[in-house]
CSV table of C-alpha atoms in Angstrom, one decimal:
chain,number,residue,atom,x,y,z
A,210,MET,CA,-35.4,19.6,-39.4
A,211,MET,CA,-32.1,17.9,-38.8
A,212,PRO,CA,-29.1,18.7,-41.1
A,213,PRO,CA,-28.6,16.1,-43.9
A,214,GLY,CA,-25.0,15.5,-42.8
A,215,LEU,CA,-26.2,14.5,-39.2
A,216,VAL,CA,-29.0,12.3,-40.7
A,217,SER,CA,-26.4,10.5,-42.8
A,218,ASN,CA,-24.2,10.0,-39.8
A,219,LEU,CA,-27.0,8.6,-37.7
A,220,GLN,CA,-28.0,6.2,-40.4
A,221,GLU,CA,-24.4,4.9,-40.6
A,222,ALA,CA,-24.3,4.5,-36.9
A,223,LEU,CA,-27.5,2.5,-36.9
A,224,LEU,CA,-26.4,0.3,-39.7
A,225,ASN,CA,-23.1,-0.4,-37.9
A,226,ARG,CA,-24.9,-1.4,-34.7
A,227,LYS,CA,-26.8,-3.9,-36.8
A,228,GLY,CA,-23.7,-5.2,-38.4
A,229,VAL,CA,-24.4,-3.8,-41.8
A,230,GLN,CA,-21.6,-1.9,-43.6
A,231,PRO,CA,-22.5,1.4,-45.3
A,232,GLN,CA,-22.3,1.2,-49.1
A,233,HIS,CA,-19.3,3.4,-49.5
A,234,GLU,CA,-17.3,1.6,-46.7
A,235,GLU,CA,-18.3,-1.7,-48.3
A,236,GLN,CA,-16.8,-0.6,-51.6
A,237,GLU,CA,-13.6,0.6,-50.0
A,238,SER,CA,-13.3,-2.7,-48.1
A,239,LYS,CA,-13.6,-4.5,-51.4
A,240,ASP,CA,-11.0,-2.3,-53.0
A,241,ASN,CA,-8.6,-2.8,-50.1
A,242,ASN,CA,-9.0,-6.6,-50.3
A,243,ALA,CA,-9.0,-6.8,-54.0
A,244,GLU,CA,-7.2,-9.9,-55.4
A,245,PRO,CA,-3.8,-9.1,-57.1
A,246,LEU,CA,-4.0,-8.4,-60.8
A,247,GLU,CA,-3.8,-11.5,-62.8
A,248,THR,CA,-0.5,-11.8,-64.6
A,249,VAL,CA,0.6,-13.6,-67.7
A,250,GLU,CA,3.3,-15.6,-66.2
A,251,ALA,CA,5.1,-18.7,-67.5
A,252,GLU,CA,5.1,-21.8,-65.3
A,253,ILE,CA,7.9,-21.7,-62.8
A,254,ASP,CA,10.2,-24.7,-62.5
A,255,PRO,CA,10.7,-25.0,-58.8
A,256,LEU,CA,14.0,-26.7,-59.3
A,257,LYS,CA,15.5,-23.6,-61.1
A,258,PRO,CA,16.7,-20.4,-59.6
A,259,ILE,CA,14.7,-17.2,-60.3
A,260,ILE,CA,16.5,-14.4,-61.9
A,261,LEU,CA,15.0,-10.9,-62.1
A,262,VAL,CA,16.5,-8.7,-64.8
A,263,THR,CA,16.0,-5.0,-64.9
A,264,ASN,CA,17.7,-2.0,-66.6
A,265,SER,CA,17.4,1.7,-67.0
A,266,ASP,CA,16.6,2.2,-70.7
A,267,GLY,CA,13.6,0.0,-71.3
A,268,VAL,CA,12.5,-3.3,-72.9
A,269,ASP,CA,13.9,-2.5,-76.4
A,270,SER,CA,17.5,-2.1,-75.2
A,271,PRO,CA,19.9,-4.5,-77.0
A,272,GLY,CA,21.7,-4.9,-73.7
A,273,LEU,CA,18.5,-6.3,-72.1
A,274,THR,CA,17.7,-8.4,-75.2
A,275,HIS,CA,21.1,-10.2,-75.3
A,276,ILE,CA,21.5,-10.7,-71.5
A,277,VAL,CA,18.0,-12.4,-71.3
A,278,GLU,CA,18.8,-14.5,-74.4
A,279,ALA,CA,22.0,-15.7,-72.9
A,280,LEU,CA,20.3,-16.6,-69.6
A,281,VAL,CA,17.3,-18.3,-71.3
A,282,ARG,CA,19.7,-20.2,-73.6
A,283,GLU,CA,21.5,-21.7,-70.5
A,284,GLY,CA,18.2,-23.4,-69.6
A,285,LEU,CA,19.2,-23.2,-65.9
A,286,TYR,CA,17.0,-20.4,-64.7
A,287,ASN,CA,13.5,-19.0,-64.4
A,288,VAL,CA,14.0,-15.5,-66.0
A,289,HIS,CA,11.7,-12.6,-65.2
A,290,VAL,CA,12.0,-9.1,-66.5
A,291,CYS,CA,10.8,-5.7,-65.0
A,292,VAL,CA,12.0,-2.6,-66.7
A,293,PRO,CA,11.0,1.1,-67.1
A,294,GLN,CA,8.7,2.1,-69.9
A,295,SER,CA,11.0,5.0,-70.8
A,296,ASP,CA,14.6,5.9,-70.6
A,297,LYS,CA,15.7,6.4,-67.0
A,298,SER,CA,19.5,6.2,-67.5
A,299,VAL,CA,20.4,8.9,-65.0
A,300,SER,CA,17.5,8.6,-62.6
A,301,GLY,CA,19.7,7.7,-59.7
A,302,HIS,CA,18.1,6.0,-56.7
A,303,SER,CA,14.8,7.8,-57.3
A,304,VAL,CA,11.3,6.4,-56.6
A,305,THR,CA,7.8,7.3,-57.7
A,306,LEU,CA,5.6,8.6,-54.9
A,307,ARG,CA,2.0,10.0,-54.8
A,308,GLU,CA,1.5,8.7,-58.4
A,309,THR,CA,0.0,5.5,-59.7
A,310,VAL,CA,2.5,3.3,-61.3
A,311,GLU,CA,1.4,1.2,-64.4
A,312,ALA,CA,2.7,-2.2,-65.1
A,313,SER,CA,2.1,-3.5,-68.6
A,314,SER,CA,3.1,-7.0,-69.9
A,315,ALA,CA,5.9,-7.0,-72.4
A,316,ASN,CA,7.1,-9.5,-75.0
A,317,VAL,CA,10.5,-10.7,-74.1
A,318,SER,CA,11.3,-14.1,-75.6
A,319,GLY,CA,11.8,-16.8,-72.9
A,320,ALA,CA,10.9,-14.6,-70.0
A,321,THR,CA,7.9,-13.2,-68.1
A,322,ALA,CA,8.2,-9.5,-68.5
A,323,PHE,CA,6.6,-6.2,-67.5
A,324,GLU,CA,7.2,-2.5,-68.3
A,325,ILE,CA,6.7,-0.1,-65.4
A,326,SER,CA,5.9,3.6,-65.6
A,327,GLY,CA,8.6,4.4,-63.1
A,328,THR,CA,12.3,4.2,-62.3
A,329,PRO,CA,14.7,1.2,-62.2
A,330,VAL,CA,14.3,1.4,-58.4
A,331,ASP,CA,10.5,1.2,-58.7
A,332,CYS,CA,10.9,-1.8,-61.0
A,333,VAL,CA,13.0,-3.8,-58.5
A,334,SER,CA,11.0,-2.6,-55.5
A,335,LEU,CA,7.7,-3.6,-57.1
A,336,ALA,CA,9.0,-6.9,-58.4
A,337,LEU,CA,10.4,-7.8,-54.9
A,338,SER,CA,7.1,-6.8,-53.2
A,339,GLY,CA,5.2,-9.9,-54.3
A,340,ALA,CA,2.4,-7.8,-55.9
A,341,LEU,CA,3.5,-8.2,-59.5
A,342,PHE,CA,5.0,-11.7,-59.7
A,343,SER,CA,4.0,-15.0,-58.0
A,344,TRP,CA,7.3,-14.8,-56.0
A,345,SER,CA,8.9,-12.0,-53.8
A,346,LYS,CA,12.5,-13.0,-53.6
A,347,PRO,CA,14.6,-14.1,-56.6
A,348,THR,CA,17.9,-15.8,-56.3
A,349,MET,CA,19.6,-12.8,-57.9
A,350,VAL,CA,18.8,-9.5,-59.5
A,351,ILE,CA,20.8,-8.5,-62.7
A,352,SER,CA,20.6,-4.9,-63.8
A,353,GLY,CA,21.8,-4.2,-67.3
A,354,ILE,CA,23.4,-4.3,-69.7
A,355,ASN,CA,23.8,-0.6,-69.8
A,356,ARG,CA,24.9,1.5,-72.8
A,357,GLY,CA,27.9,3.4,-71.4
A,358,SER,CA,30.1,2.9,-68.4
A,359,SER,CA,29.1,3.7,-64.7
A,360,CYS,CA,32.5,4.1,-63.3
A,361,GLY,CA,33.4,6.6,-60.6
A,362,HIS,CA,30.8,9.1,-59.5
A,363,HIS,CA,28.6,8.1,-62.4
A,364,MET,CA,27.4,5.3,-60.0
A,365,PHE,CA,25.5,7.9,-58.1
A,366,TYR,CA,23.6,9.1,-61.2
A,367,SER,CA,23.2,5.7,-62.8
A,368,GLY,CA,19.8,4.1,-62.9
A,369,VAL,CA,21.2,0.7,-63.7
A,370,VAL,CA,23.5,0.7,-60.6
A,371,ALA,CA,20.6,1.9,-58.5
A,372,GLY,CA,18.5,-1.1,-59.6
A,373,ALA,CA,21.2,-3.5,-58.2
A,374,ARG,CA,21.5,-1.3,-55.1
A,375,GLU,CA,17.8,-1.6,-54.4
A,376,ALA,CA,18.0,-5.3,-54.6
A,377,LEU,CA,20.8,-5.3,-52.0
A,378,LEU,CA,18.7,-3.1,-49.7
A,379,SER,CA,16.0,-5.8,-49.9
A,380,GLY,CA,18.5,-8.5,-49.1
A,381,VAL,CA,18.8,-9.9,-52.6
A,382,PRO,CA,22.2,-10.5,-54.2
A,383,SER,CA,22.7,-8.5,-57.3
A,384,LEU,CA,24.9,-7.4,-60.2
A,385,SER,CA,24.9,-4.2,-62.3
A,386,ILE,CA,26.5,-4.6,-65.8
A,387,SER,CA,27.6,-1.8,-68.2
A,388,LEU,CA,29.3,-1.8,-71.5
A,389,ASN,CA,31.9,0.9,-72.1
A,390,TRP,CA,30.1,2.1,-75.3
A,391,LYS,CA,32.0,4.5,-77.5
A,392,LYS,CA,30.4,6.5,-80.3
A,393,ASP,CA,31.7,5.7,-83.8
A,394,GLU,CA,33.5,2.6,-82.4
A,395,SER,CA,31.0,0.4,-80.6
A,396,GLN,CA,28.4,-1.8,-82.4
A,397,GLU,CA,25.1,-3.3,-81.3
A,398,THR,CA,26.6,-6.8,-81.5
A,399,ASP,CA,29.0,-5.7,-78.8
A,400,PHE,CA,26.1,-6.3,-76.3
A,401,LYS,CA,25.9,-9.9,-77.3
A,402,ASP,CA,29.6,-10.2,-76.7
A,403,ALA,CA,29.3,-8.5,-73.4
A,404,ALA,CA,26.6,-11.0,-72.3
A,405,THR,CA,28.9,-13.8,-73.3
A,406,VAL,CA,31.8,-12.4,-71.3
A,407,CYS,CA,29.8,-11.9,-68.1
A,408,LEU,CA,27.8,-15.1,-68.3
A,409,PRO,CA,30.5,-17.3,-66.5
A,410,LEU,CA,30.5,-14.8,-63.6
A,411,ILE,CA,26.7,-14.8,-63.4
A,412,ASN,CA,26.7,-18.7,-63.3
A,413,ALA,CA,29.4,-18.8,-60.7
A,414,ALA,CA,27.6,-16.2,-58.6
A,415,ILE,CA,24.3,-18.0,-58.6
A,416,SER,CA,25.9,-21.3,-57.8
A,417,ASP,CA,27.7,-19.8,-54.7
A,418,ILE,CA,24.5,-17.9,-53.7
A,419,GLU,CA,22.8,-21.2,-53.4
A,420,LYS,CA,25.8,-22.5,-51.4
A,421,GLY,CA,25.8,-19.5,-49.1
A,422,ALA,CA,29.3,-18.6,-50.3
A,423,PHE,CA,28.5,-15.3,-52.2
A,424,PRO,CA,29.5,-12.0,-50.4
A,425,LYS,CA,26.3,-10.7,-48.6
A,426,SER,CA,27.4,-7.2,-47.7
A,427,CYS,CA,27.8,-5.8,-51.3
A,428,PHE,CA,26.7,-6.0,-54.9
A,429,LEU,CA,29.1,-6.1,-57.8
A,430,ASN,CA,29.3,-3.5,-60.5
A,431,ILE,CA,30.7,-5.0,-63.7
A,432,GLU,CA,32.2,-2.9,-66.4
A,433,ILE,CA,32.8,-4.5,-69.8
A,434,PRO,CA,35.4,-2.9,-72.0
A,435,THR,CA,34.7,-1.5,-75.4
A,436,SER,CA,35.8,-4.6,-77.3
A,437,PRO,CA,34.3,-7.3,-75.0
A,438,LEU,CA,35.9,-10.4,-76.6
A,439,SER,CA,39.3,-8.8,-76.5
A,440,ASN,CA,39.2,-8.2,-72.7
A,441,LYS,CA,42.3,-9.1,-70.6
A,442,GLY,CA,40.2,-10.9,-67.9
A,443,PHE,CA,38.3,-9.9,-64.8
A,444,LYS,CA,40.0,-7.5,-62.3
A,445,LEU,CA,38.9,-6.5,-58.8
A,446,THR,CA,38.7,-2.7,-58.8
A,447,LYS,CA,37.9,0.2,-56.5
A,448,GLN,CA,35.4,2.9,-57.2
A,449,SER,CA,37.2,6.0,-58.5
A,450,ILE,CA,36.2,9.6,-58.1
A,451,TRP,CA,36.1,10.2,-61.9
A,452,ARG,CA,33.1,11.9,-63.4
A,453,SER,CA,32.0,13.8,-66.3
A,454,THR,CA,31.4,17.5,-66.0
A,455,PRO,CA,27.8,18.7,-65.8
A,456,ASN,CA,27.1,21.7,-68.1
A,457,TRP,CA,23.9,23.6,-67.9
A,458,LEU,CA,23.0,25.5,-71.1
A,459,ALA,CA,20.4,28.3,-71.2
A,460,VAL,CA,17.9,27.7,-74.0
A,461,SER,CA,16.4,30.6,-76.0
A,462,THR,CA,13.0,31.7,-75.0
A,463,ASN,CA,12.4,32.8,-78.7
A,464,ARG,CA,12.9,29.2,-79.8
A,465,TYR,CA,10.7,27.6,-77.2
A,466,PRO,CA,7.4,29.3,-76.1
A,467,ALA,CA,6.6,29.7,-72.4
A,468,GLY,CA,5.0,26.7,-70.8
A,469,HIS,CA,6.5,24.3,-73.4
A,470,PHE,CA,8.1,21.3,-71.7
A,471,LEU,CA,11.0,20.0,-73.6
A,472,ALA,CA,12.2,16.5,-74.1
A,473,ASN,CA,15.9,15.8,-74.0
A,474,GLN,CA,17.7,15.6,-77.3
A,475,GLN,CA,20.8,13.8,-76.0
A,476,GLY,CA,19.4,10.3,-76.3
A,477,GLY,CA,20.4,8.0,-73.5
A,478,LEU,CA,20.7,10.4,-70.6
A,479,GLY,CA,17.0,10.5,-70.1
A,480,ILE,CA,17.0,14.1,-68.7
A,481,GLN,CA,14.3,16.7,-69.4
A,482,PHE,CA,14.7,20.4,-69.5
A,483,ALA,CA,13.9,22.0,-66.2
A,484,GLN,CA,11.3,24.7,-65.8
A,485,LEU,CA,12.9,26.5,-63.0
A,486,GLY,CA,10.5,29.5,-62.9
A,487,ARG,CA,8.1,27.5,-60.8
A,488,ASP,CA,10.7,27.1,-58.0
A,489,ALA,CA,11.0,30.9,-57.4
A,490,SER,CA,10.7,32.1,-53.8
A,491,ALA,CA,7.8,34.3,-52.7
A,492,ALA,CA,9.5,37.7,-52.5
A,493,GLY,CA,11.2,40.2,-54.7
A,494,ALA,CA,10.7,41.7,-58.1
A,495,ALA,CA,11.8,40.6,-61.5
A,496,ARG,CA,14.8,42.2,-63.1
A,497,ARG,CA,16.4,41.7,-66.4
A,498,LEU,CA,20.0,40.7,-66.9
A,499,THR,CA,22.1,41.5,-69.9
A,500,THR,CA,23.5,38.6,-71.9
A,501,GLN,CA,25.9,38.3,-74.8
A,502,LYS,CA,24.0,35.4,-76.3
A,503,LYS,CA,22.1,36.4,-79.3
A,504,ASN,CA,18.3,36.1,-79.2
A,505,LEU,CA,18.5,34.8,-75.6
A,506,GLU,CA,16.4,36.4,-72.9
A,507,ILE,CA,17.3,35.4,-69.3
A,508,VAL,CA,15.1,36.9,-66.6
A,509,GLU,CA,15.8,36.5,-63.0
A,510,SER,CA,12.7,36.5,-60.9
A,511,THR,CA,12.0,35.9,-57.3
A,512,GLY,CA,8.2,35.9,-58.0
A,513,ALA,CA,6.2,38.2,-55.8
A,514,ALA,CA,3.6,36.4,-53.8
A,515,GLY,CA,0.1,36.6,-55.1
A,516,LYS,CA,0.9,37.4,-58.6
A,517,SER,CA,-0.9,35.5,-61.4
A,518,ASP,CA,0.9,32.7,-63.2
A,519,SER,CA,1.0,34.8,-66.3
A,520,LYS,CA,3.4,37.2,-64.6
A,521,ARG,CA,5.9,34.5,-63.8
A,522,VAL,CA,9.0,34.4,-65.8
A,523,LYS,CA,10.1,30.9,-67.0
A,524,LYS,CA,13.6,29.9,-67.7
A,525,TYR,CA,14.7,26.9,-69.8
A,526,PHE,CA,17.9,25.0,-69.4
A,527,ARG,CA,19.5,21.9,-70.9
A,528,LEU,CA,21.9,19.6,-69.1
A,529,GLU,CA,24.8,18.0,-71.0
A,530,PHE,CA,27.7,16.0,-69.5
A,531,LEU,CA,31.1,16.8,-70.9
A,532,GLU,CA,33.8,14.3,-70.9
A,533,LYS,CA,36.8,15.5,-69.0
A,534,GLN,CA,40.5,14.5,-69.0
A,535,GLN,CA,41.0,11.4,-66.8
A,536,GLU,CA,43.1,12.1,-63.8
A,537,ASP,CA,46.7,10.8,-63.8
A,538,THR,CA,47.2,8.2,-61.2
A,539,ASP,CA,49.5,5.3,-60.5
A,540,ASP,CA,46.6,3.2,-59.1
A,541,ASP,CA,45.8,0.6,-61.7
A,542,ASP,CA,43.1,-0.8,-59.5
A,543,LEU,CA,40.7,2.1,-60.0
A,544,ASP,CA,37.6,1.1,-62.1
A,545,TYR,CA,38.1,3.4,-65.0
A,546,ARG,CA,41.8,2.7,-65.3
A,547,ALA,CA,41.2,-1.1,-65.5
A,548,LEU,CA,38.4,-0.6,-68.0
A,549,GLU,CA,40.3,1.6,-70.3
A,550,SER,CA,43.2,-0.9,-70.1
A,551,GLY,CA,40.9,-3.6,-71.4
A,552,TYR,CA,40.0,-5.4,-68.2
A,553,VAL,CA,36.5,-6.4,-67.1
A,554,ALA,CA,36.3,-4.2,-64.0
A,555,VAL,CA,34.4,-5.8,-61.1
A,556,THR,CA,33.8,-3.2,-58.3
A,557,PRO,CA,32.2,-4.3,-55.0
A,558,LEU,CA,29.8,-1.7,-53.7
A,559,SER,CA,28.2,-1.5,-50.3
A,560,ILE,CA,25.4,0.4,-48.7
A,561,SER,CA,27.5,0.8,-45.6
A,562,PRO,CA,30.5,3.1,-45.5
A,563,TYR,CA,32.1,1.3,-42.5
A,564,ILE,CA,33.1,-2.1,-43.8
A,565,GLU,CA,34.9,-1.3,-47.1
A,566,THR,CA,38.0,-3.3,-46.2
A,567,ASP,CA,36.0,-6.4,-45.3
A,568,ILE,CA,34.0,-6.0,-48.6
A,569,GLN,CA,37.1,-5.8,-50.7
A,570,VAL,CA,38.6,-8.9,-49.0
A,571,ALA,CA,35.4,-10.9,-49.3
A,572,ALA,CA,34.9,-9.9,-52.9
A,573,SER,CA,38.6,-10.5,-53.8
A,574,ASP,CA,38.4,-14.0,-52.2
A,575,TRP,CA,35.2,-14.8,-54.1
A,576,ILE,CA,36.4,-13.5,-57.5
A,577,SER,CA,39.8,-15.4,-57.1
A,578,THR,CA,37.9,-18.6,-56.3
A,579,MET,CA,35.5,-18.0,-59.2
A,580,LEU,CA,38.4,-17.4,-61.7
A,581,HIS,CA,40.3,-20.4,-60.5
A,582,GLY,CA,37.2,-22.6,-61.0
A,583,GLU,CA,36.8,-21.4,-64.6
A,584,GLN,CA,40.4,-22.3,-65.5
């Protein structure tokens, strides 16, 4: 008697010779050739530029609400929105691999909108792929308005900056916008004012994109001062090396049971506590370390290979960013210096480290022309 596997293979071979697809291959073929999911999309006016708006903190962000309202109110653009389902403020330029990403329609007045179970980079990448919307290349991508500045090295952590950078990688002009939000000083209405402040720059950028006059080698990171309507004007700036200080705090194992995955309590940073025990190497034995912190047990383990999971020691940590003293410098053209002085800081950012001088010149010429045209 022939093995069942061989019989199955012979049957498939005979069916293929007759031009008949086996059932499982037929289903796979149908899956691969499936029509794109039907989307609820407003009719696009072919005479209006398409603007994609994304952010790092989701559809309920007041920054998103007010920038979309401002763009829709202009009546000049087809506005589409694609944002993360949850806060991804410090996700950097991360993407989602080996996981299915969900896109859910969202209610954003005047725009066709989706929430994505991924990062800001996922949002932009998916939107520009042609799989989500009926188009694949908008006139511009706007990422923001973010709650908190993205100056200096914060640009490397920032999800809102990463969204604009991903657009540039795909050849689409882009802007990232952040409001220098300060606790106990800023108000939700400041986002509306911030949208008002940057709208002339957005309009000028789109006009020049259509003329081919907008810088192609960079995107612009726009930092709005804490009191948007009291700003001193737009200022071309350079990226500084300023950053907050990362501070990792050990969390008591008595307070949180082993295996409990902790949501971040900082609100806005979007970081989760790390379970570092799973990253242990495969050699060595556990040893206890003394600590002066009350009720805190820290166990260093290199996890012997072959031991059951119950033997593993788990550590819990929480990341906080501490504000540090800004460096004294005479360079008033640095982003954070201009921002703290009340200017709208406009910093050109490139994906190439070899053409910074050319970028500065091109961006400076464009901003000067734009400001002259507004006067």
